[in-house]
Short mmCIF file of C-alpha atoms in Angstrom, two decimals:
data_model
loop_
_atom_site.label_atom_id
_atom_site.label_comp_id
_atom_site.label_asym_id
_atom_site.label_seq_id
_atom_site.Cartn_x
_atom_site.Cartn_y
_atom_site.Cartn_z
CA MET A 269 -12.20 13.84 11.39
CA LYS A 270 -8.65 12.75 11.05
CA ALA A 271 -6.66 10.40 8.84
CA VAL A 272 -3.74 8.24 9.25
CA VAL A 273 -1.85 6.66 6.12
CA LEU A 274 0.27 4.00 7.26
CA ALA A 275 3.75 4.22 5.54
CA GLY A 276 6.01 2.62 7.76
CA GLY A 277 6.82 -0.56 6.33
CA TYR A 278 10.10 -1.63 5.07
CA ALA A 279 8.66 -3.75 2.08
CA THR A 280 11.63 -6.40 2.27
CA ARG A 281 9.72 -8.49 -0.32
CA LEU A 282 10.16 -5.98 -2.75
CA TRP A 283 14.11 -5.45 -2.31
CA PRO A 284 16.32 -4.14 -3.92
CA ILE A 285 13.57 -2.00 -5.40
CA THR A 286 12.37 -0.61 -2.04
CA LYS A 287 15.38 -0.89 -0.12
CA HIS A 288 16.34 2.88 -0.50
CA ARG A 289 12.62 4.11 -1.31
CA PRO A 290 9.26 3.42 0.45
CA LYS A 291 6.94 1.27 -1.60
CA MET A 292 4.12 3.83 -1.06
CA LEU A 293 6.36 5.97 -3.47
CA LEU A 294 6.25 3.30 -6.38
CA PRO A 295 5.03 4.76 -9.53
CA VAL A 296 1.63 3.51 -10.69
CA GLY A 297 1.09 4.98 -14.12
CA GLU A 298 1.18 8.73 -13.77
CA ASP A 299 0.79 8.62 -10.04
CA THR A 300 2.36 6.85 -7.34
CA VAL A 301 0.81 4.31 -4.78
CA ILE A 302 0.01 6.89 -2.03
CA ASP A 303 -1.09 9.72 -4.21
CA ILE A 304 -4.23 7.82 -4.91
CA ILE A 305 -5.16 7.59 -1.24
CA PHE A 306 -3.98 11.46 -0.65
CA GLU A 307 -6.27 12.69 -3.66
CA ASP A 308 -9.22 11.12 -2.12
CA LEU A 309 -8.66 12.34 1.31
CA GLU A 310 -7.79 15.88 0.10
CA GLU A 311 -11.20 16.04 -1.69
CA ASP A 312 -13.25 14.94 1.51
CA GLU A 313 -14.33 18.03 3.39
CA ARG A 314 -14.71 16.06 6.56
CA ILE A 315 -11.06 15.06 6.99
CA ASP A 316 -9.04 18.25 8.14
CA GLU A 317 -5.80 16.58 8.76
CA VAL A 318 -3.91 13.44 7.55
CA PHE A 319 -0.70 12.10 9.27
CA VAL A 320 1.52 10.26 7.20
CA SER A 321 2.94 7.48 9.63
CA THR A 322 6.54 6.41 8.70
CA ASN A 323 9.80 5.25 10.16
CA GLU A 324 13.00 7.41 10.55
CA ALA A 325 14.64 5.65 7.58
CA PHE A 326 12.22 7.17 5.06
CA ALA A 327 11.24 10.33 6.85
CA THR A 328 13.63 12.29 4.53
CA GLU A 329 11.94 10.95 1.36
CA PHE A 330 8.54 11.66 2.55
CA GLU A 331 9.62 15.06 3.65
CA GLU A 332 10.81 15.83 0.07
CA TYR A 333 7.73 13.97 -1.60
CA LEU A 334 5.28 16.23 0.39
CA ALA A 335 7.09 19.38 0.08
CA ASP A 336 7.01 19.07 -3.57
CA SER A 337 3.55 18.04 -3.88
CA GLU A 338 0.23 20.47 -3.93
CA TYR A 339 -1.41 18.49 -1.20
CA GLU A 340 -2.40 20.71 1.86
CA LYS A 341 -3.57 18.21 4.63
CA PRO A 342 -0.90 15.67 4.76
CA THR A 343 1.93 16.11 7.87
CA LEU A 344 4.68 13.68 8.52
CA SER A 345 4.49 11.65 11.73
CA VAL A 346 7.55 9.79 12.39
CA GLU A 347 7.97 6.69 14.51
CA GLU A 348 11.55 6.38 16.05
CA THR A 349 12.66 3.24 14.09
CA ARG A 350 15.11 2.45 11.46
CA GLU A 351 15.19 -1.23 10.97
CA GLU A 352 12.46 -3.92 10.39
CA ASP A 353 12.98 -5.51 13.73
CA GLU A 354 12.61 -2.29 15.67
CA LYS A 355 8.93 -1.64 14.31
CA PHE A 356 6.21 -1.13 16.95
CA GLY A 357 3.88 -3.19 15.04
CA VAL A 358 0.80 -1.59 13.21
CA VAL A 359 -1.43 -1.39 16.42
CA GLY A 360 1.37 -0.08 18.30
CA ALA A 361 2.45 2.51 15.84
CA ILE A 362 -1.13 3.83 15.71
CA GLU A 363 -1.50 4.15 19.35
CA GLU A 364 1.90 5.91 19.31
CA LEU A 365 0.67 8.29 16.83
CA ILE A 366 -2.74 8.99 18.64
CA GLU A 367 -0.66 10.04 21.76
CA ARG A 368 2.05 11.85 19.97
CA GLU A 369 -0.24 14.10 17.77
CA GLY A 370 -3.07 14.51 20.31
CA VAL A 371 -5.82 12.82 18.02
CA ASP A 372 -9.21 13.39 19.66
CA ASP A 373 -11.57 13.17 16.58
CA ASP A 374 -13.15 10.29 14.59
CA LEU A 375 -10.25 8.59 12.85
CA VAL A 376 -9.73 6.95 9.54
CA VAL A 377 -6.74 4.61 9.20
CA VAL A 378 -5.67 3.33 5.84
CA ALA A 379 -2.45 1.25 4.52
CA GLY A 380 -0.54 3.49 2.15
CA ASP A 381 0.23 0.30 0.08
CA ASN A 382 -3.25 -0.04 -0.60
CA LEU A 383 -4.58 0.32 -4.24
CA LEU A 384 -8.28 0.65 -4.16
CA SER A 385 -11.24 0.87 -6.68
CA PHE A 386 -13.45 2.59 -4.45
CA GLU A 387 -13.07 6.18 -2.92
CA MET A 388 -12.50 6.80 0.38
CA SER A 389 -15.42 9.08 0.78
CA GLU A 390 -17.67 5.99 0.09
CA PHE A 391 -15.88 4.38 3.02
CA ILE A 392 -16.55 7.46 5.54
CA ASP A 393 -20.00 7.53 4.42
CA TYR A 394 -20.68 4.06 5.52
CA PHE A 395 -18.82 4.51 8.70
CA GLU A 396 -20.83 7.62 9.54
CA SER A 397 -24.12 5.98 8.40
CA LYS A 398 -23.32 2.76 10.94
CA GLY A 399 -22.35 4.77 13.82
CA THR A 400 -19.95 1.94 14.94
CA PRO A 401 -16.21 1.15 13.91
CA ALA A 402 -16.05 -0.05 10.45
CA ILE A 403 -13.56 -2.01 8.26
CA ALA A 404 -13.38 -2.40 4.55
CA ALA A 405 -13.47 -6.11 3.33
CA TYR A 406 -12.96 -7.47 0.12
CA ASP A 407 -13.27 -11.28 -1.36
CA VAL A 408 -9.87 -12.39 -2.75
CA GLY A 409 -11.65 -15.35 -4.56
CA SER A 410 -8.77 -17.75 -3.31
CA TYR A 411 -8.62 -19.52 -0.09
CA ASP A 412 -4.85 -19.84 -0.27
CA LYS A 413 -4.66 -16.02 -0.48
CA ALA A 414 -7.07 -15.63 2.29
CA LYS A 415 -4.38 -17.26 4.57
CA SER A 416 -2.31 -14.20 4.36
CA TYR A 417 -4.82 -11.75 5.63
CA GLY A 418 -7.53 -11.08 8.31
CA LEU A 419 -10.49 -13.18 7.62
CA VAL A 420 -13.98 -11.58 8.16
CA GLU A 421 -17.36 -13.55 8.87
CA LEU A 422 -20.21 -11.52 8.42
CA ASP A 423 -23.99 -11.69 9.72
CA GLY A 424 -25.30 -9.21 7.13
CA GLU A 425 -22.95 -6.36 7.38
CA LYS A 426 -22.09 -6.89 10.99
CA VAL A 427 -18.74 -8.42 11.96
CA VAL A 428 -19.26 -11.55 13.94
CA ASP A 429 -15.91 -13.17 13.67
CA PHE A 430 -12.32 -12.02 12.72
CA GLN A 431 -9.41 -14.39 12.49
CA GLU A 432 -5.90 -13.22 11.62
CA LYS A 433 -4.05 -15.15 8.96
CA PRO A 434 -5.95 -18.42 9.51
CA GLU A 435 -4.23 -21.70 8.32
CA ASP A 436 -7.62 -23.26 7.38
CA PRO A 437 -9.75 -20.09 5.92
CA LYS A 438 -13.38 -21.15 5.68
CA SER A 439 -14.13 -18.14 3.44
CA THR A 440 -12.29 -15.65 0.99
CA LEU A 441 -13.71 -12.19 2.44
CA VAL A 442 -10.52 -10.45 3.95
CA SER A 443 -9.92 -7.26 5.77
CA ILE A 444 -7.84 -4.95 3.44
CA ALA A 445 -6.33 -2.57 6.12
CA CYS A 446 -8.94 0.25 5.91
CA TYR A 447 -10.42 1.17 9.04
CA ALA A 448 -12.58 3.93 10.50
CA PHE A 449 -12.90 4.39 14.58
CA ARG A 450 -15.09 6.82 16.65
CA GLN A 451 -13.67 9.44 18.91
CA GLU A 452 -14.70 7.02 21.85
CA ASP A 453 -12.96 4.36 20.34
CA LEU A 454 -9.49 5.67 20.34
CA PRO A 455 -8.61 4.80 24.20
CA LYS A 456 -9.17 1.47 23.41
CA PHE A 457 -6.09 1.27 21.68
CA ASP A 458 -4.08 1.68 25.06
CA GLU A 459 -6.51 -0.44 26.86
CA TYR A 460 -5.66 -3.17 24.15
CA LEU A 461 -1.95 -2.68 24.39
CA THR A 462 -1.67 -2.51 28.05
CA SER A 463 -3.51 -5.77 28.29
CA GLY A 464 -0.65 -7.57 26.55
CA ASN A 465 -2.37 -7.99 23.36
CA ASN A 466 -0.57 -8.52 19.84
CA PRO A 467 0.78 -5.02 18.83
CA ASP A 468 1.35 -6.10 15.29
CA GLU A 469 -1.32 -7.14 12.91
CA PRO A 470 -4.50 -4.59 13.09
CA GLY A 471 -6.63 -7.84 12.59
CA TRP A 472 -5.66 -8.83 16.18
CA PHE A 473 -7.14 -5.47 17.47
CA ILE A 474 -10.31 -5.86 15.33
CA GLN A 475 -10.82 -9.48 16.62
CA TRP A 476 -10.83 -7.93 20.18
CA LEU A 477 -12.87 -4.91 19.44
CA GLN A 478 -15.53 -6.99 17.77
CA SER A 479 -16.01 -9.26 21.05
CA GLN A 480 -16.92 -6.11 22.80
CA GLU A 481 -18.90 -4.08 20.56
CA ASP A 482 -20.53 -3.88 17.03
CA VAL A 483 -17.94 -3.60 14.14
CA HIS A 484 -19.36 -3.30 10.52
CA ALA A 485 -17.90 -3.99 7.18
CA PHE A 486 -17.75 -1.94 4.14
CA THR A 487 -17.45 -4.50 1.20
CA PHE A 488 -16.81 -3.56 -2.32
CA ASP A 489 -16.58 -5.20 -5.79
CA GLY A 490 -13.83 -4.08 -8.35
CA ALA A 491 -10.21 -4.43 -7.36
CA TRP A 492 -7.72 -4.16 -4.53
CA PHE A 493 -4.18 -4.76 -4.44
CA ASP A 494 -1.89 -5.13 -1.39
CA ILE A 495 1.36 -3.94 -2.91
CA GLY A 496 3.99 -5.99 -1.06
CA THR A 497 5.56 -8.28 -3.48
CA PRO A 498 6.78 -7.92 -7.03
CA ASP A 499 3.82 -9.92 -8.61
CA SER A 500 1.33 -7.62 -6.56
CA TYR A 501 3.22 -4.47 -7.81
CA LEU A 502 2.96 -5.66 -11.38
CA ASP A 503 -0.65 -6.55 -11.08
CA ALA A 504 -1.49 -3.21 -9.79
CA VAL A 505 0.35 -1.36 -12.58
CA ALA A 506 -1.54 -3.77 -15.12
CA TRP A 507 -4.84 -2.86 -13.57
CA LYS A 508 -4.04 0.85 -13.74
CA LEU A 509 -2.80 0.77 -17.24
CA ASP A 510 -5.64 -1.56 -18.42
CA ASP A 511 -3.62 -3.19 -21.12
CA GLU A 512 -2.20 0.07 -22.28
CA ASN A 513 1.29 1.48 -22.24
CA TYR A 514 2.65 4.40 -20.19
CA ILE A 515 5.75 5.87 -21.75
CA ASN A 516 7.20 9.07 -20.31
CA GLU A 517 7.71 11.77 -23.04
CA SER A 518 11.36 11.81 -22.16
CA ALA A 519 11.83 8.20 -22.53
CA THR A 520 13.24 6.89 -26.13
CA ILE A 521 12.00 3.81 -27.72
CA GLU A 522 13.50 2.86 -31.05
CA ASN A 523 12.97 -0.19 -33.19
CA SER A 524 11.28 -2.14 -30.22
CA GLU A 525 8.19 -4.13 -29.77
CA LEU A 526 6.05 -3.05 -26.65
CA GLY A 527 3.33 -5.68 -25.48
CA THR A 528 0.75 -4.66 -22.86
CA ASN A 529 1.10 -2.84 -19.30
CA VAL A 530 4.64 -1.61 -19.94
CA HIS A 531 5.64 1.40 -17.97
CA VAL A 532 8.83 3.45 -19.26
CA MET A 533 10.10 6.04 -17.06
CA ALA A 534 11.67 9.37 -17.76
CA GLY A 535 15.06 9.08 -19.32
CA ALA A 536 15.02 5.45 -20.11
CA THR A 537 15.91 4.06 -23.40
CA VAL A 538 14.86 0.95 -25.21
CA THR A 539 16.31 -0.17 -28.01
CA ASP A 540 16.16 -3.29 -30.49
CA SER A 541 14.08 -4.94 -27.72
CA SER A 542 10.66 -6.40 -26.83
CA LEU A 543 9.12 -5.78 -23.57
CA ASP A 544 5.90 -7.12 -22.15
CA ASP A 545 4.10 -6.46 -18.46
CA THR A 546 7.26 -4.75 -17.40
CA ILE A 547 8.38 -1.58 -15.26
CA VAL A 548 11.36 0.41 -16.31
CA PHE A 549 12.59 2.95 -13.93
CA PRO A 550 14.09 6.24 -14.98
CA ASN A 551 17.74 6.34 -16.97
CA THR A 552 17.77 2.77 -17.56
CA THR A 553 19.12 1.57 -20.78
CA ILE A 554 17.99 -1.77 -22.58
CA VAL A 555 19.34 -2.75 -25.86
CA ASP A 556 18.81 -5.94 -27.75
CA SER A 557 16.68 -7.75 -25.02
CA ASP A 558 13.46 -9.65 -24.54
CA ILE A 559 12.01 -8.83 -21.20
CA LYS A 560 8.69 -10.00 -19.61
CA ARG A 561 6.95 -9.48 -16.15
CA SER A 562 9.89 -7.71 -14.81
CA ILE A 563 10.91 -4.84 -12.96
CA ILE A 564 13.92 -2.73 -13.69
CA ASP A 565 15.44 0.10 -11.30
CA GLU A 566 16.85 3.06 -12.35
CA GLY A 567 20.26 3.76 -13.84
CA THR A 568 20.55 0.04 -14.94
CA ARG A 569 21.90 -1.38 -18.47
CA ILE A 570 20.54 -4.49 -19.96
CA GLU A 571 22.04 -5.79 -23.14
CA GLY A 572 21.66 -8.97 -25.20
CA LEU A 573 19.65 -10.88 -22.42
CA GLU A 574 16.18 -12.55 -22.37
CA PHE A 575 14.37 -13.19 -19.21
CA SER A 576 11.20 -13.37 -17.33
CA GLY A 577 9.96 -12.64 -13.61
CA ALA A 578 13.09 -10.49 -12.86
CA LEU A 579 13.72 -7.85 -10.26
CA ILE A 580 16.78 -5.90 -10.89
CA GLY A 581 18.30 -3.36 -8.69
CA ALA A 582 19.41 0.27 -9.39
CA HIS A 583 22.69 0.88 -11.19
CA THR A 584 23.21 -2.63 -12.27
CA LYS A 585 24.88 -3.52 -15.78
CA ILE A 586 24.33 -7.07 -17.04
CA THR A 587 25.28 -7.87 -20.71
CA ASP A 588 25.16 -11.17 -22.80
CA GLU A 589 29.12 -11.16 -22.29
CA MET A 590 28.67 -10.99 -18.48
CA VAL A 591 26.23 -14.00 -18.44
#
């Protein structure tokens, strides 16, 4: 069995934090977002190779990351795009990877920006027990949130309807970009695309596939985060930290008050300040400031400020004298 970890998104809603780094490599506690998926796939003996599907813009970052890691299964598979408007679409990227890498086995596909509360082995067990294509589905508990995803309707565990990003969702059960396909299903990607169907969202492919054969849904409780916005990234870190704080041993905290879910990375300094629900990247300096629910990129200096809900790019200097 092969696996594909989708890591080709440009994450423009997280700019400037992700303008020069893949969002899958954003830190979440001691790990990165993608580490949690890699660790699961590394441990599952049924998976013999993991393709990391990314674009030319981030290929170097992933090459360096994988070279420094201890993972044995991942290999980089690069699509020839450098800008958001050049993307093949997710379905197109999967089909291109299948052809490029000569994949001819059962295939698990998971978005690299997924933070999941279940282990991938549980999903693979489910897929093998059903003997059909399978998706993972989660109840987001909000009709408004459901509008942003592929809506799943089930009869028992069988998918009987699938609607991609409906304007008027009838339920809150959504697909979470985690799929498994049998070897015999793989040619259907080409059939779907050559028929002129939507190459972008995988939900359109699942909707088409479900109309032709049985597809089953693995549902789960717990947590799921689709890390694509500042709020979702902060929420994912808060879930991982579980109301604790994670302070790198080389960071300096002096005469400061830390609330909960504060992540301060290597070489950062926080002095005479208050932080809550905030992520501070390496080598940033914060002095005499009160900061809540914000993300502050590396090498930045903040002094004498009070703010909430900010997203501040790398190597920025903002002081009370400048405001």
